[in-house]
Amino acid sequence: MKKYSSVLVTLTALLLSGCFGSSIKNTFDLSGDIKDVNHLKASQNILPRNNQQILIPEPTALKLLDSENIVVRSSDSEVQFLKNSQWSDRLPRMVQSKLIESFENSQKLGAVGKPGQGLAIDYQVISVIRAFEINVQLKRVIIEISIKLINDHNGLVKSQHIFHVESPLEGNSNNAFVNSLNKSFTKISSEIVNWTLLALSQ
């Protein structure tokens, strides 16, 4: 109980409390790219490389998550933002960029692109960011992203899945809290790549 109280007090002090003058915000990047194919699950490492080309549109999200703010949930109905901290870009755009990197680094596809690049597309990976937060109440970070794999030739959904990852909230500083988010995003982005590659092989 004492440990929980300490974390709660620290987090409360770090929350964005309002407009009491301007201050320079620390800007954080989002990690999560897969450096090589060995990061894939062992059961999926044997999947052959295929020549299919996929499109990664920008994920959709509620306004709360569609910004540079880092969300902190203090109860089921109350959210705030991490004080003096921000993402380096809008969260959906960052997630899109990192997912593209992850798919490219898997070296399993013919091509990976985003809208406007003129690629001939076989499948679209449509995503919705449902949660991307530091949860004070649970002392955890929570990320949830839903994915639909859509055949670009006929519009049919080949497969869909909801990915949910949680990890313990570590440390007592903004850097530590963001690092916890990054660890969870690394895990969920890897799961998304693994699942997509497996679905495309079936």
Tab-separated table of C-alpha atoms in Angstrom:
chain	number	residue	atom	x	y	z
A	1	MET	CA	0.000	0.000	0.000
A	2	LYS	CA	2.864	2.335	0.827
A	3	LYS	CA	4.471	1.646	-2.552
A	4	TYR	CA	1.178	2.357	-4.338
A	5	SER	CA	0.772	5.661	-2.471
A	6	SER	CA	4.290	6.690	-3.444
A	7	VAL	CA	3.641	5.961	-7.122
A	8	LEU	CA	0.310	7.775	-6.997
A	9	VAL	CA	1.836	10.888	-5.407
A	10	THR	CA	4.654	10.911	-7.953
A	11	LEU	CA	2.272	10.520	-10.875
A	12	THR	CA	-0.058	13.192	-9.558
A	13	ALA	CA	2.855	15.606	-9.408
A	14	LEU	CA	3.794	14.758	-12.985
A	15	LEU	CA	0.334	15.220	-14.474
A	16	LEU	CA	-0.489	18.204	-16.589
A	17	SER	CA	-2.361	20.349	-14.085
A	18	GLY	CA	-3.469	23.238	-16.267
A	19	CYS	CA	-2.252	26.412	-17.876
A	20	PHE	CA	-0.079	27.927	-15.194
A	21	GLY	CA	2.415	29.576	-17.492
A	22	SER	CA	4.346	28.089	-20.370
A	23	SER	CA	7.170	25.594	-20.094
A	24	ILE	CA	9.346	23.663	-22.485
A	25	LYS	CA	8.073	20.119	-22.945
A	26	ASN	CA	10.311	17.089	-23.142
A	27	THR	CA	9.683	15.391	-26.471
A	28	PHE	CA	9.704	11.608	-26.752
A	29	ASP	CA	9.917	9.272	-29.722
A	30	LEU	CA	8.018	6.013	-29.970
A	31	SER	CA	10.107	2.863	-30.205
A	32	GLY	CA	8.949	-0.515	-31.398
A	33	ASP	CA	10.640	-1.315	-34.695
A	34	ILE	CA	11.765	-4.915	-35.141
A	35	LYS	CA	15.484	-4.886	-35.929
A	36	ASP	CA	15.634	-8.310	-37.563
A	37	VAL	CA	13.517	-11.339	-38.314
A	38	ASN	CA	14.770	-13.169	-35.208
A	39	HIS	CA	12.400	-11.025	-33.157
A	40	LEU	CA	9.500	-12.927	-34.692
A	41	LYS	CA	8.101	-15.929	-32.875
A	42	ALA	CA	10.067	-19.115	-33.525
A	43	SER	CA	7.000	-20.795	-35.004
A	44	GLN	CA	6.698	-18.021	-37.597
A	45	ASN	CA	10.366	-17.612	-38.470
A	46	ILE	CA	9.990	-20.493	-40.928
A	47	LEU	CA	7.366	-18.616	-42.960
A	48	PRO	CA	8.655	-18.072	-46.498
A	49	ARG	CA	9.115	-14.618	-47.882
A	50	ASN	CA	6.252	-13.709	-50.212
A	51	ASN	CA	5.843	-11.009	-52.828
A	52	GLN	CA	2.610	-9.548	-51.498
A	53	GLN	CA	2.522	-5.795	-51.022
A	54	ILE	CA	0.698	-4.261	-48.073
A	55	LEU	CA	-0.542	-0.775	-47.279
A	56	ILE	CA	-0.415	0.701	-43.761
A	57	PRO	CA	-2.859	3.638	-43.529
A	58	GLU	CA	-2.700	5.958	-40.533
A	59	PRO	CA	-4.604	4.398	-37.605
A	60	THR	CA	-7.823	6.005	-36.464
A	61	ALA	CA	-8.312	7.034	-32.836
A	62	LEU	CA	-10.526	9.129	-30.614
A	63	LYS	CA	-9.514	12.770	-30.211
A	64	LEU	CA	-8.004	11.975	-26.803
A	65	LEU	CA	-5.369	9.814	-28.494
A	66	ASP	CA	-5.120	11.743	-31.754
A	67	SER	CA	-2.555	14.275	-30.548
A	68	GLU	CA	0.980	14.673	-29.193
A	69	ASN	CA	-0.225	14.395	-25.583
A	70	ILE	CA	0.778	11.391	-23.452
A	71	VAL	CA	-2.381	10.087	-21.805
A	72	VAL	CA	-2.532	9.280	-18.086
A	73	ARG	CA	-5.685	7.599	-16.772
A	74	SER	CA	-6.355	8.173	-13.078
A	75	SER	CA	-9.759	6.432	-12.969
A	76	ASP	CA	-12.264	4.770	-15.283
A	77	SER	CA	-13.742	8.158	-16.163
A	78	GLU	CA	-10.861	10.604	-15.651
A	79	VAL	CA	-7.843	11.207	-17.863
A	80	GLN	CA	-5.080	13.789	-17.826
A	81	PHE	CA	-1.802	14.317	-19.654
A	82	LEU	CA	1.791	13.803	-18.571
A	83	LYS	CA	3.175	17.146	-17.433
A	84	ASN	CA	5.852	18.841	-19.546
A	85	SER	CA	5.963	15.874	-21.910
A	86	GLN	CA	4.780	15.131	-25.424
A	87	TRP	CA	5.235	12.738	-28.318
A	88	SER	CA	7.330	13.982	-31.232
A	89	ASP	CA	4.270	13.802	-33.518
A	90	ARG	CA	0.597	12.862	-33.377
A	91	LEU	CA	0.335	9.376	-31.887
A	92	PRO	CA	-1.513	7.760	-34.866
A	93	ARG	CA	1.122	9.028	-37.294
A	94	MET	CA	3.905	7.684	-35.077
A	95	VAL	CA	2.228	4.282	-34.763
A	96	GLN	CA	1.818	4.145	-38.555
A	97	SER	CA	5.488	4.981	-39.113
A	98	LYS	CA	6.728	2.411	-36.602
A	99	LEU	CA	4.467	-0.332	-37.951
A	100	ILE	CA	5.801	0.316	-41.450
A	101	GLU	CA	9.359	0.028	-40.108
A	102	SER	CA	8.497	-3.199	-38.307
A	103	PHE	CA	7.003	-4.816	-41.406
A	104	GLU	CA	9.920	-3.669	-43.571
A	105	ASN	CA	12.476	-4.974	-41.079
A	106	SER	CA	10.820	-8.393	-41.068
A	107	GLN	CA	12.026	-8.742	-44.697
A	108	LYS	CA	9.112	-11.048	-45.426
A	109	LEU	CA	7.064	-8.966	-47.887
A	110	GLY	CA	7.337	-7.690	-51.419
A	111	ALA	CA	6.771	-4.109	-50.301
A	112	VAL	CA	5.276	-2.082	-47.469
A	113	GLY	CA	3.860	1.357	-48.099
A	114	LYS	CA	1.503	4.093	-47.023
A	115	PRO	CA	-1.205	5.949	-48.970
A	116	GLY	CA	0.069	8.189	-51.744
A	117	GLN	CA	3.139	6.166	-52.680
A	118	GLY	CA	1.534	4.593	-55.749
A	119	LEU	CA	2.182	0.948	-54.868
A	120	ALA	CA	0.030	-1.828	-56.314
A	121	ILE	CA	-1.505	-3.165	-53.099
A	122	ASP	CA	-2.620	-6.695	-52.231
A	123	TYR	CA	-3.760	-6.086	-48.641
A	124	GLN	CA	-4.424	-3.149	-46.347
A	125	VAL	CA	-3.666	-3.334	-42.627
A	126	ILE	CA	-6.411	-1.173	-41.079
A	127	SER	CA	-5.847	-0.267	-37.439
A	128	VAL	CA	-7.671	1.515	-34.628
A	129	ILE	CA	-5.855	2.681	-31.502
A	130	ARG	CA	-8.238	1.865	-28.652
A	131	ALA	CA	-5.922	2.552	-25.720
A	132	PHE	CA	-2.425	3.959	-25.310
A	133	GLU	CA	-2.062	5.114	-21.744
A	134	ILE	CA	-0.363	5.183	-18.383
A	135	ASN	CA	-2.940	3.820	-15.940
A	136	VAL	CA	-2.371	5.181	-12.439
A	137	GLN	CA	-5.208	3.173	-10.950
A	138	LEU	CA	-3.747	-0.153	-12.097
A	139	LYS	CA	-0.085	0.935	-11.951
A	140	ARG	CA	0.314	-0.355	-15.494
A	141	VAL	CA	0.670	0.896	-19.037
A	142	ILE	CA	-2.015	-0.323	-21.425
A	143	ILE	CA	-2.020	-0.444	-25.217
A	144	GLU	CA	-4.851	-1.865	-27.300
A	145	ILE	CA	-4.964	-1.828	-31.098
A	146	SER	CA	-7.507	-3.536	-33.341
A	147	ILE	CA	-6.384	-4.763	-36.759
A	148	LYS	CA	-8.282	-5.731	-39.910
A	149	LEU	CA	-6.470	-7.322	-42.843
A	150	ILE	CA	-8.444	-6.315	-45.937
A	151	ASN	CA	-8.028	-7.670	-49.458
A	152	ASP	CA	-7.459	-4.564	-51.578
A	153	HIS	CA	-8.841	-6.253	-54.711
A	154	ASN	CA	-12.306	-7.140	-53.407
A	155	GLY	CA	-12.636	-5.318	-50.075
A	156	LEU	CA	-13.167	-8.510	-48.087
A	157	VAL	CA	-11.764	-8.852	-44.569
A	158	LYS	CA	-9.316	-11.752	-44.597
A	159	SER	CA	-8.781	-11.691	-40.843
A	160	GLN	CA	-9.152	-9.415	-37.823
A	161	HIS	CA	-7.853	-9.344	-34.279
A	162	ILE	CA	-7.704	-7.121	-31.187
A	163	PHE	CA	-4.242	-6.840	-29.660
A	164	HIS	CA	-4.011	-5.945	-25.977
A	165	VAL	CA	-0.750	-5.558	-24.077
A	166	GLU	CA	-0.147	-4.450	-20.497
A	167	SER	CA	3.076	-4.090	-18.544
A	168	PRO	CA	3.968	-2.864	-15.042
A	169	LEU	CA	4.532	0.849	-14.601
A	170	GLU	CA	8.229	1.262	-13.868
A	171	GLY	CA	10.165	4.076	-12.206
A	172	ASN	CA	8.962	7.442	-10.965
A	173	SER	CA	9.938	9.852	-13.733
A	174	ASN	CA	8.512	10.875	-17.085
A	175	ASN	CA	11.366	9.088	-18.845
A	176	ALA	CA	10.592	5.866	-16.972
A	177	PHE	CA	6.866	6.091	-17.682
A	178	VAL	CA	7.440	6.616	-21.418
A	179	ASN	CA	9.952	3.773	-21.420
A	180	SER	CA	7.225	1.521	-20.003
A	181	LEU	CA	4.931	2.559	-22.857
A	182	ASN	CA	7.675	1.861	-25.372
A	183	LYS	CA	8.234	-1.635	-23.982
A	184	SER	CA	4.550	-2.423	-24.407
A	185	PHE	CA	4.511	-0.955	-27.901
A	186	THR	CA	7.524	-3.053	-28.878
A	187	LYS	CA	5.606	-6.143	-27.799
A	188	ILE	CA	2.333	-5.240	-29.503
A	189	SER	CA	3.980	-4.190	-32.776
A	190	SER	CA	5.830	-7.508	-32.865
A	191	GLU	CA	2.568	-9.379	-32.277
A	192	ILE	CA	0.858	-7.427	-35.070
A	193	VAL	CA	3.635	-8.257	-37.542
A	194	ASN	CA	3.663	-11.927	-36.536
A	195	TRP	CA	-0.108	-12.266	-36.823
A	196	THR	CA	-0.230	-10.483	-40.196
A	197	LEU	CA	2.529	-12.591	-41.719
A	198	LEU	CA	0.820	-15.758	-40.553
A	199	ALA	CA	-2.564	-14.603	-41.900
A	200	LEU	CA	-1.038	-13.760	-45.285
A	201	SER	CA	0.525	-17.210	-45.519
A	202	GLN	CA	-2.801	-19.009	-45.113
